[in-house]
Short mmCIF file of C-alpha atoms in Angstrom, two decimals:
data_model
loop_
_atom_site.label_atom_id
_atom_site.label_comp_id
_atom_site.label_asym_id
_atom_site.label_seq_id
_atom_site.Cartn_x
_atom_site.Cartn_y
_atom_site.Cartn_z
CA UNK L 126 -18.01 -15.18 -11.14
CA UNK L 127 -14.66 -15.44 -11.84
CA UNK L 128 -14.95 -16.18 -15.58
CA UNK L 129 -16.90 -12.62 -15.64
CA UNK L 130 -13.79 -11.11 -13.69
CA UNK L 131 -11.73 -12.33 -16.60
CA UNK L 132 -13.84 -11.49 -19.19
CA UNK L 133 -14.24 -7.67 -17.65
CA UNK L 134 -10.47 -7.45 -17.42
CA UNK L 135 -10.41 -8.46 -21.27
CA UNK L 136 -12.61 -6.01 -22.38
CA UNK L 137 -10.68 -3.48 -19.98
CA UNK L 138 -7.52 -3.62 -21.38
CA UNK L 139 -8.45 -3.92 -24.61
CA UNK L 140 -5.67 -6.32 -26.60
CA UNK L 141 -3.52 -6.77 -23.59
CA UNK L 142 -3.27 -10.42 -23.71
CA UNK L 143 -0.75 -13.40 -23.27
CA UNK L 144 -0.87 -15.82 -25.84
CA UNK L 145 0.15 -19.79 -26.33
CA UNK L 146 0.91 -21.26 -29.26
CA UNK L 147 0.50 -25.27 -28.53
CA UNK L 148 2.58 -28.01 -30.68
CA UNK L 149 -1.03 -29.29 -32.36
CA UNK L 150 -1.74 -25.92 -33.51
CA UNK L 151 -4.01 -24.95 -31.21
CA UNK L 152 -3.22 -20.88 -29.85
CA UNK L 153 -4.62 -19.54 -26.70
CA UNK L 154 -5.40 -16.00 -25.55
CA UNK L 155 -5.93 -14.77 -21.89
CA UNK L 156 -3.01 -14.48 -18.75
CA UNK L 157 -0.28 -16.45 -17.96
CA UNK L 158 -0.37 -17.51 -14.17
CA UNK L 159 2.21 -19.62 -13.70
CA UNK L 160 5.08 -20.92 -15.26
CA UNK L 161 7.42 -23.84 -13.51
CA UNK L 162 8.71 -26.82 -13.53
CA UNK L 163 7.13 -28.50 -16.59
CA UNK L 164 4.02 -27.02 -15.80
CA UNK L 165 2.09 -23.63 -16.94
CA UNK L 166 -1.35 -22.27 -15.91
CA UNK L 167 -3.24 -19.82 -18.26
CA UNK L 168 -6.29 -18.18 -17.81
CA UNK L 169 -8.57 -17.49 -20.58
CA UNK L 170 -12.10 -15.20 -20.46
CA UNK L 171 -13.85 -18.98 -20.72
CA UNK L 172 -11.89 -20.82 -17.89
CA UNK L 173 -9.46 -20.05 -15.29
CA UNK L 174 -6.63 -22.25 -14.16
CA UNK L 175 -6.08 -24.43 -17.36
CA UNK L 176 -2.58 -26.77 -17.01
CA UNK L 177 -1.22 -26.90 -19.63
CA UNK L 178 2.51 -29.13 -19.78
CA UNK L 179 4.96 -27.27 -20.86
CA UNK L 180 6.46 -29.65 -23.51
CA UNK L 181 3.14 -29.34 -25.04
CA UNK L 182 3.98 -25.66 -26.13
CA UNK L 183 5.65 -24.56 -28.59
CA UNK L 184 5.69 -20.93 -28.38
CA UNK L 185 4.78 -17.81 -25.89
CA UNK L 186 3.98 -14.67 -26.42
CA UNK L 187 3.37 -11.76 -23.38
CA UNK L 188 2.02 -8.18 -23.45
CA UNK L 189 3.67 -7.48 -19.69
CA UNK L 190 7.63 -8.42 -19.27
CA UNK L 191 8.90 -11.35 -17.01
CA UNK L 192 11.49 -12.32 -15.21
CA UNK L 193 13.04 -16.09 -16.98
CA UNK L 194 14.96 -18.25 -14.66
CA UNK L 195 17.13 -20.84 -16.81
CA UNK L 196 17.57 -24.00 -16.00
CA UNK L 197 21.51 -23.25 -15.34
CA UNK L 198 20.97 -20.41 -12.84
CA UNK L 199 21.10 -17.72 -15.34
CA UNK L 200 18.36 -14.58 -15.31
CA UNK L 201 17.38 -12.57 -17.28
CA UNK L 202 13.82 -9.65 -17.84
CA UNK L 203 11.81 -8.88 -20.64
CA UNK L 204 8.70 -9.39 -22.88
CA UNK L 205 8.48 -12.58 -24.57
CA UNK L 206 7.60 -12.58 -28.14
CA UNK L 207 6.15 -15.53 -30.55
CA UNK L 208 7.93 -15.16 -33.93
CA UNK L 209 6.18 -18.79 -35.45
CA UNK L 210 3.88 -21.25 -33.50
CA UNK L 211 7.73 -22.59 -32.52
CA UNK L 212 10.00 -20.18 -31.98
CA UNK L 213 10.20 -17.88 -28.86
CA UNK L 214 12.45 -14.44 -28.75
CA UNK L 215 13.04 -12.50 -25.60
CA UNK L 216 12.93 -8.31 -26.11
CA UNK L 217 15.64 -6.95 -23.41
CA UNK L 218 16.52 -3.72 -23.16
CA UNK L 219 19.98 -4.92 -21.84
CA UNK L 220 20.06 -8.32 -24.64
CA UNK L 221 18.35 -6.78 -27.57
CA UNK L 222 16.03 -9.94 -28.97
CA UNK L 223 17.38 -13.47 -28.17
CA UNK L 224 15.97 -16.68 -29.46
CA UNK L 225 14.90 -19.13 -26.46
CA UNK L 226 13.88 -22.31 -26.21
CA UNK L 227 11.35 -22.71 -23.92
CA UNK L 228 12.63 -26.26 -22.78
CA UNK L 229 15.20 -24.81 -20.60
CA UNK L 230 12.96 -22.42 -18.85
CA UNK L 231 12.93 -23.43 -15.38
CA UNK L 232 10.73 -20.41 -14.09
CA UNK L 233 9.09 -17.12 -15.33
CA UNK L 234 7.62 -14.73 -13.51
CA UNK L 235 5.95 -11.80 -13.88
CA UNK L 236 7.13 -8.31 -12.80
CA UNK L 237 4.79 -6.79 -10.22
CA UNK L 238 5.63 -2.76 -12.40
CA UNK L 239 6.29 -2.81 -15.94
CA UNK L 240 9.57 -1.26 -17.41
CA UNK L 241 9.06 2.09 -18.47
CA UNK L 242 9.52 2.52 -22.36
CA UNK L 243 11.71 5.38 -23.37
CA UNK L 244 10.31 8.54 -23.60
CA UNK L 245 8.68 9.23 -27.57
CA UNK L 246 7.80 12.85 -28.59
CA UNK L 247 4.25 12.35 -30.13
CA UNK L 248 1.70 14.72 -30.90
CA UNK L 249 -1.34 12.08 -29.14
CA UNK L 250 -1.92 8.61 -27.30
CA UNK L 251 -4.31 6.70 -29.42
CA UNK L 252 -7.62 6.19 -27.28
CA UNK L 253 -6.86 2.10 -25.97
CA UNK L 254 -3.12 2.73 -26.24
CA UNK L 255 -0.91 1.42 -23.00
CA UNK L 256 1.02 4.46 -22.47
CA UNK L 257 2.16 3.68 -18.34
CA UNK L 258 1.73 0.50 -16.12
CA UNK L 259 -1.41 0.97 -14.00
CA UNK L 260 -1.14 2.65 -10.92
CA UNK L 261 -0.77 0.48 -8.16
CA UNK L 262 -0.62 2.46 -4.78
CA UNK L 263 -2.36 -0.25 -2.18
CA UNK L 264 0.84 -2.30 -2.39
CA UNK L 265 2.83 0.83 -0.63
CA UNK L 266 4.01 -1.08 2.25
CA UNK L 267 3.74 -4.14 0.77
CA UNK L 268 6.49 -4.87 -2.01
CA UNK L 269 9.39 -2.95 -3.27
CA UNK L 270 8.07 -0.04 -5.96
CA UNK L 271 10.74 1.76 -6.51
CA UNK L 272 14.02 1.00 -8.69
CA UNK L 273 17.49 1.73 -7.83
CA UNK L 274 17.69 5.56 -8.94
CA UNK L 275 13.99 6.54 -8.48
CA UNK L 276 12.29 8.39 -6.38
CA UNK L 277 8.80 9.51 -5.52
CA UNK L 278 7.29 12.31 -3.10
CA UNK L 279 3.97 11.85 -1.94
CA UNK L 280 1.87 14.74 -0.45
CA UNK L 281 -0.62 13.24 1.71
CA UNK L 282 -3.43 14.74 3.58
CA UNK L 283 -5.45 13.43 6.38
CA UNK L 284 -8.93 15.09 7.37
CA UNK L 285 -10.65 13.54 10.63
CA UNK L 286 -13.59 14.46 12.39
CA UNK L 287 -15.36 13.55 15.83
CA UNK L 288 -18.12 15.02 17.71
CA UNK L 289 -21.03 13.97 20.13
CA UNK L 290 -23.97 16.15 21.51
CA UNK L 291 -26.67 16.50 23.67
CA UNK L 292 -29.80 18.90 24.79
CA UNK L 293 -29.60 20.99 28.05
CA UNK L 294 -33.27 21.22 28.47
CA UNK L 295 -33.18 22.23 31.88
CA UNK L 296 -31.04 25.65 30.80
CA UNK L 297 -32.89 26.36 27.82
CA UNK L 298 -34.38 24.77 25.31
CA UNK L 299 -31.85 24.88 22.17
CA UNK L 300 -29.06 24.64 24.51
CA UNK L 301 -26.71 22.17 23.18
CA UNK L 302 -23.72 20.16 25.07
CA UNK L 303 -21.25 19.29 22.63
CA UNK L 304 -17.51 18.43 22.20
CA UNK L 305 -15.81 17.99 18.99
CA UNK L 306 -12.21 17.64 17.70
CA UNK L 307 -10.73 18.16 14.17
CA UNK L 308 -7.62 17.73 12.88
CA UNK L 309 -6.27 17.91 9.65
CA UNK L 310 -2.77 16.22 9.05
CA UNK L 311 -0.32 16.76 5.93
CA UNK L 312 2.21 13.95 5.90
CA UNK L 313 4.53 14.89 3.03
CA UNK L 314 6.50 11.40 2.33
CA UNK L 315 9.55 11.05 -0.17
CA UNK L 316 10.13 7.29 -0.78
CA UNK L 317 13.82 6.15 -2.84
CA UNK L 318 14.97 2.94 -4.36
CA UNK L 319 18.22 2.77 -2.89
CA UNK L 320 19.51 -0.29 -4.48
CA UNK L 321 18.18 -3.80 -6.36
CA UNK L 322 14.99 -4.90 -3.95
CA UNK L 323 15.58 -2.38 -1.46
CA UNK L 324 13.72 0.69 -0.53
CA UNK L 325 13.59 3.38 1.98
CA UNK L 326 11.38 6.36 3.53
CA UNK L 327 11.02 9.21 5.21
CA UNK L 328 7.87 11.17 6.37
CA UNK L 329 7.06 15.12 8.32
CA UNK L 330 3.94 15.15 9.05
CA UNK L 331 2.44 18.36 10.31
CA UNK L 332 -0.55 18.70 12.18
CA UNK L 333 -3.29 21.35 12.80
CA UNK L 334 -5.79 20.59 15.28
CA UNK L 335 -8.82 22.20 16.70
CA UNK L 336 -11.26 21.39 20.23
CA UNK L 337 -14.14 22.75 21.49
CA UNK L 338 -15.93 22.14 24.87
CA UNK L 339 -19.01 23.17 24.94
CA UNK L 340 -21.14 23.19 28.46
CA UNK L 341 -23.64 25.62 27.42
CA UNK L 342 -23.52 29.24 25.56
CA UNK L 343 -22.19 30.55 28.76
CA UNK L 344 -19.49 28.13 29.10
CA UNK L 345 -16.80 27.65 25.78
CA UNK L 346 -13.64 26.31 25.80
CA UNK L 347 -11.65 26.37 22.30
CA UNK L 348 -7.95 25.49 21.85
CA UNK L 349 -5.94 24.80 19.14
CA UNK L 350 -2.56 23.64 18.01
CA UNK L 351 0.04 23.57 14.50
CA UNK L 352 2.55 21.11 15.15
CA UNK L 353 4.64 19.04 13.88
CA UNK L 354 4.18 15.49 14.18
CA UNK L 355 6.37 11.98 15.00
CA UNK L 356 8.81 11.67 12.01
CA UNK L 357 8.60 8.13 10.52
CA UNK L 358 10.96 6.75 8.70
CA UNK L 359 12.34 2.99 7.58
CA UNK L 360 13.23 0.36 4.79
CA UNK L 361 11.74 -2.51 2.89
CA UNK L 362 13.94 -5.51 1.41
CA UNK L 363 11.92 -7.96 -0.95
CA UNK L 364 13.70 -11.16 0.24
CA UNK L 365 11.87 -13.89 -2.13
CA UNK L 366 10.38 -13.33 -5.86
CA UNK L 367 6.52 -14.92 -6.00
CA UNK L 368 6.67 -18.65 -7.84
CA UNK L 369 3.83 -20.42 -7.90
CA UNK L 370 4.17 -22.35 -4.36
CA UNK L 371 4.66 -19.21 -2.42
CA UNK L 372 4.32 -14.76 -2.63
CA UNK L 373 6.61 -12.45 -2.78
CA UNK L 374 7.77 -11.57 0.76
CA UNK L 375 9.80 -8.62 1.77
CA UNK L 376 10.96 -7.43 5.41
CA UNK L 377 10.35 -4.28 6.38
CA UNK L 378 12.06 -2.04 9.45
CA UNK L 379 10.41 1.06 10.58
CA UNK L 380 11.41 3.95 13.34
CA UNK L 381 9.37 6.82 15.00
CA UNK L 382 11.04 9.83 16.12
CA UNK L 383 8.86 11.44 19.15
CA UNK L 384 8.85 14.59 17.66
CA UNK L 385 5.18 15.26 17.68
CA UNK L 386 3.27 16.71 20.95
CA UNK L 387 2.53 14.32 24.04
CA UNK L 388 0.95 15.80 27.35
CA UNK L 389 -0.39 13.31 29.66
CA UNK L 390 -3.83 15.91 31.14
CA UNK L 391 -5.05 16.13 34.27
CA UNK L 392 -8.57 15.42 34.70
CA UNK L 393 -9.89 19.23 34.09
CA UNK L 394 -7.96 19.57 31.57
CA UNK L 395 -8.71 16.08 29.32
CA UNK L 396 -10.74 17.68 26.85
CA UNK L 397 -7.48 18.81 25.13
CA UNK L 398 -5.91 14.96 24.09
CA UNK L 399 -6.63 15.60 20.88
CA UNK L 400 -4.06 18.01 20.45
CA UNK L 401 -1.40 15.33 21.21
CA UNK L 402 -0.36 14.24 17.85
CA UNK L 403 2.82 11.93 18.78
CA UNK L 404 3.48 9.38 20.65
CA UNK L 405 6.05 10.83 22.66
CA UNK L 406 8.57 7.55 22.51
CA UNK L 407 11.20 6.31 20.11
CA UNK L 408 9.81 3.07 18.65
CA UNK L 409 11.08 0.44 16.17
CA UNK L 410 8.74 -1.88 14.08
CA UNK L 411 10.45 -4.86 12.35
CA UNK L 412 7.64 -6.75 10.09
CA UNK L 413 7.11 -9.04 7.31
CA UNK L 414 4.71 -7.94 4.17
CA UNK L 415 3.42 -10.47 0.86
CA UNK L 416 1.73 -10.35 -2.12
CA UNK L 417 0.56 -12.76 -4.40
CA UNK L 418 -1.23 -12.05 -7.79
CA UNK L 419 -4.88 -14.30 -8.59
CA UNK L 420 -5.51 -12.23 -11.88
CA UNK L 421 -7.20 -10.21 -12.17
CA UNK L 422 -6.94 -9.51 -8.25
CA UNK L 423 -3.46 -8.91 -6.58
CA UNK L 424 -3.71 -9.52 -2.77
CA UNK L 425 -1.24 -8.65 -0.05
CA UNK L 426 -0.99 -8.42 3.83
CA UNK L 427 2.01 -7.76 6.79
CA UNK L 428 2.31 -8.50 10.27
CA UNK L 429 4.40 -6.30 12.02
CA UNK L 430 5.67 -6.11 16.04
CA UNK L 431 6.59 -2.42 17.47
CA UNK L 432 8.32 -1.67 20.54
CA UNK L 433 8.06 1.68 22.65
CA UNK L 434 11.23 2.73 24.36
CA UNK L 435 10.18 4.49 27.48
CA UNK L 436 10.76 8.30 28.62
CA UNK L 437 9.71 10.96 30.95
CA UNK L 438 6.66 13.49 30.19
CA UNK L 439 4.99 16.10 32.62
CA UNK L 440 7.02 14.40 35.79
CA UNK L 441 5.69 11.05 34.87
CA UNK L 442 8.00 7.44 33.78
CA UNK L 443 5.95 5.76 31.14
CA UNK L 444 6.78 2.93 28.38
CA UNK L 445 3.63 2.00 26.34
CA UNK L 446 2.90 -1.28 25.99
CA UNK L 447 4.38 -3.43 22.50
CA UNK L 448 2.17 -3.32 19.35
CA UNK L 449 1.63 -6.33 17.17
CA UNK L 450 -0.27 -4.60 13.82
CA UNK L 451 -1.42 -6.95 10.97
CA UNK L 452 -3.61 -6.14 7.44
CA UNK L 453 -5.05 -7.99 4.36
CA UNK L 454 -6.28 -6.36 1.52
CA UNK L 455 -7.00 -6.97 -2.37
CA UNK L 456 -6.36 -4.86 -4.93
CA UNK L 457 -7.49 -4.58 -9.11
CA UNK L 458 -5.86 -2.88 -11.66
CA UNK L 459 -8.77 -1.97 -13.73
CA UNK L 460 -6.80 -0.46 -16.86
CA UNK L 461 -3.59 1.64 -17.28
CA UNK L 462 -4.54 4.52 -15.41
CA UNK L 463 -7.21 3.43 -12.48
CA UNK L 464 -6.61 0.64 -9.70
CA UNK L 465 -8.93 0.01 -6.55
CA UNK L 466 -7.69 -1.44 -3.82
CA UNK L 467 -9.28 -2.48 -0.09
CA UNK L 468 -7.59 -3.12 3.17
CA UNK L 469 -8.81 -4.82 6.66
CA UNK L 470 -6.06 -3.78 9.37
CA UNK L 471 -6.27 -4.96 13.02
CA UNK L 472 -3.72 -4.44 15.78
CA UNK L 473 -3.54 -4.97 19.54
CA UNK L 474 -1.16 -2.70 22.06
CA UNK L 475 -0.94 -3.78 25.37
CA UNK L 476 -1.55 -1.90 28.65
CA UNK L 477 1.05 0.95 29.02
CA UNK L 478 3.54 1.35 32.00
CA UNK L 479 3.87 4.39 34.29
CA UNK L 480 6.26 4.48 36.66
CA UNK L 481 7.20 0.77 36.73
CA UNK L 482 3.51 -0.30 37.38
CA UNK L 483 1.72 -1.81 34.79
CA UNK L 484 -1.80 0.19 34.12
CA UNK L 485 -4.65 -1.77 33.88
CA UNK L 486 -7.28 -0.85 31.22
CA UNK L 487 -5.23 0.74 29.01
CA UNK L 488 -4.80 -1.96 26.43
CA UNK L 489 -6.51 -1.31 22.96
CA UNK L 490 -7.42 -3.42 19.53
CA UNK L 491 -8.46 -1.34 17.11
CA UNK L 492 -10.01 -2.81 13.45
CA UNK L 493 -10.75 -0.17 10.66
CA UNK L 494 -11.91 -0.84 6.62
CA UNK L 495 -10.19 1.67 4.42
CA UNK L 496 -10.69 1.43 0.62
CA UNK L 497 -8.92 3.38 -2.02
CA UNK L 498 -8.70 4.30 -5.63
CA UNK L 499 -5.50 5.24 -7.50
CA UNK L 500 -5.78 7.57 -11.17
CA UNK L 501 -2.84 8.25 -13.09
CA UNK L 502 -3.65 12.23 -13.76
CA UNK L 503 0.19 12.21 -16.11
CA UNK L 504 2.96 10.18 -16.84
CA UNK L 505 4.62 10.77 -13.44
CA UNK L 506 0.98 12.07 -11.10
CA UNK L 507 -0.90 9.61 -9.26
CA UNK L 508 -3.73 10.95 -7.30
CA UNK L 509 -5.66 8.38 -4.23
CA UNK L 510 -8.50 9.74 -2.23
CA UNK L 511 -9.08 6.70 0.69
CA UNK L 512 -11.65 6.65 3.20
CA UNK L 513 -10.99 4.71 6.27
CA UNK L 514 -13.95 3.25 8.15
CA UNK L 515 -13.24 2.13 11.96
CA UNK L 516 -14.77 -1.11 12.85
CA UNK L 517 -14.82 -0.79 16.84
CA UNK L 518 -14.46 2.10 19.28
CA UNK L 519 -10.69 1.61 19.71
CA UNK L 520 -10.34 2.42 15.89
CA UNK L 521 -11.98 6.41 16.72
CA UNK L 522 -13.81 8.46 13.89
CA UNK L 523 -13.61 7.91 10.05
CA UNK L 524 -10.89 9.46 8.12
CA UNK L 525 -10.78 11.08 4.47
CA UNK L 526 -7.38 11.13 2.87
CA UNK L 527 -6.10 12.23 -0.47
CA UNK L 528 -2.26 11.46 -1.40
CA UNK L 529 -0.79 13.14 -4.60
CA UNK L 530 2.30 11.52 -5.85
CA UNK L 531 5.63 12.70 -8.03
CA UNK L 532 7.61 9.56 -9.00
CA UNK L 533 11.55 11.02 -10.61
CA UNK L 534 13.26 8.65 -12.36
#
């Protein structure tokens, strides 16, 4: 199975290959895995996880740039290129080409986005040409994205649905009971790199939301509501590079403003939660996130603990109870303009407090399934419809999303 995977992404990406040229003249073609230490892991399309020792090579060649760690402590990024089956250069934008010699290599790793070339004037992109990195929008959350200088504004919107039904047979025979709610949410989000590994965001979200009651035909109650929602907002720091004994792990520090609407309903009056579309607390959510690439597969997952600070609504003292949230997902970049990626989240919040008593039954842990594909429409659009599937009641209704996405360098 996994020999297929390799061989699809081969075919895929057309040429897009490393390559190792050994000191007995033997060269190899496929995707550099690992490099440390004085060993190195390549993956061909006929077997994954060869070890190869790196004395045994005598030259490299990569189609994606890395990140080289020397031996002394120095760094530096770029593609590597084979010039003879023993001579290595590095292309830098910063260095120009450099000659190295691959004994003092200590590390190299792979960046997670390619460098953008500078911008060419041509007329066409010849078909099989690698003209951006691929698109990959399931890590958002999970690893720094962004460079110092760039920014990108993503125009999300959230469609969810419920409804449930019955026959009055006993007032007339098409007489339905029914009660459904539907909101649909835009959550415009503008995400900066700030500095080296660091990141930050912001998100509005507005909400439009829309009940109905239904007893019979004689008795119909509608409301609706345009609001805006909680404002989110927070950073990401990618604390550790990936090497091959462990991912790349960043921290991540998140706050919710409660500026969405929170009514706690009397009992008559219940069929109209759904128009509550905040939380109506200030909260903070420190958290850990990783990824690790298994080409052709890049996985990732976060853990995250959120605290509710507490406040008055409708008369009534209430703190919610903490949050712990946690996900795993996978993702594929299938060429330079589509990436799939899936994502298994589950969280537990515990029972909520109201009026210093602690409220029994009011604990939830909801599991949903959302999967989502990424398409570069341009250079700079990225367009990912998701569909999230919840596992359990606490998780509620499906959801349909579809983000559109403006990166500015």
């Amino acid at each position: 199975m996994f020999a297929s995977a390799s061989i699809l992404l081969s075919i895929t990406t057309g040429t897009l290959a490393d390559t190792v040229h050994l000191k007995n003249g033997d060269s190899l073609s496929g995707r550099l895995i690992s490099y440390e230490g004085d060993v190195c892991v390549f993956s061909t399309p006929y077997a994954m996880g060869l070890t190869i020792r790196t004395a045994d090579i005598g030259s490299m060649q990569t189609d994606h740039p890395y990140e080289v760690q020397f031996k002394n402590g120095d760094r530096a990024s770029g593609h590597l290129v084979s010039e003879s089956a023993r001579v290595t250069r590095l292309s830098s934008e910063i260095f120009g080409e450099v000659e190295l010699k691959l004994a003092d290599i200590a590390v190299l790793q792979r960046n997670l986005i390619e460098q953008r070339e500078p911008a060419v004037a041509r007329d066409h992109i010849e078909y099989g040409e690698r003209a951006d990195p691929p698109p990959l929008d399931f890590l958002v959350g999970s690893t720094v994205l962004l460079g110092p200088g760039e920014y990108e504004l993503d125009m999300g919107l959230v469609y969810k649905q419920s409804r449930r039904q019955h026959n009055l047979f006993d007032v007339g025979y098409f007489q339905k009971s029914s009660y459904s709610a539907r909101v649909l949410q835009f959550e415009p989000t503008l995400r900066a790199g700030l500095f080296d590994r660091l990141e930050a965001h912001l998100t509005v979200p507005f909400s439009y939301t829309s009940v109905e009651d239904v007893s019979s035909n004689e008795y119909v109650s509608t409301s609706s509501a345009w609001d805006l929602a909680d404002i989110g907002m927070g950073i990401q720091y990618q604390w550790l590079d990936e090497t091959a004994a462990y991912p790349a792990l960043s921290f991540t520090f998140d706050i919710g403003a409660p500026t969405g609407r929170k009514r706690y309903n009397d009992a008559a009056n219940r069929w109209k939660d759904p128009l509550n579309n905040g939380s109506g607390h200030w909260s903070v959510a420190p958290g850990i996130a990783w990824v690790r690439r298994t080409d052709p597969a890049i996985l990732f997952g976060g853990l995250s603990y959120q605290h509710f600070f507490e406040n008055t609504i409708d008369g009534y003292t209430v703190k919610p109870g903490w949050a712990l949230r946690s996900y795993l997902g996978a993702g594929f970049a299938l060429n330079e303009k589509l990436s799939i990626g899936a994502r298994f989240s589950y969280s537990y919040t515990a029972n909520l407090r109201a009026g210093r008593r602690t409220i029994k039954g009011t604990d939830i842990d909801p599991a949903d399934l959302a999967f989502n594909v990424s398409y570069r429409l341009h250079e700079d659009w990225v367009i990912s419809p998701q569909v999230m599937l919840g596992l359990n009641d606490d998780a509620g209704p499906a959801s349909m999303s579809l983000n559109l996405k403006r990166k500015f360098n």
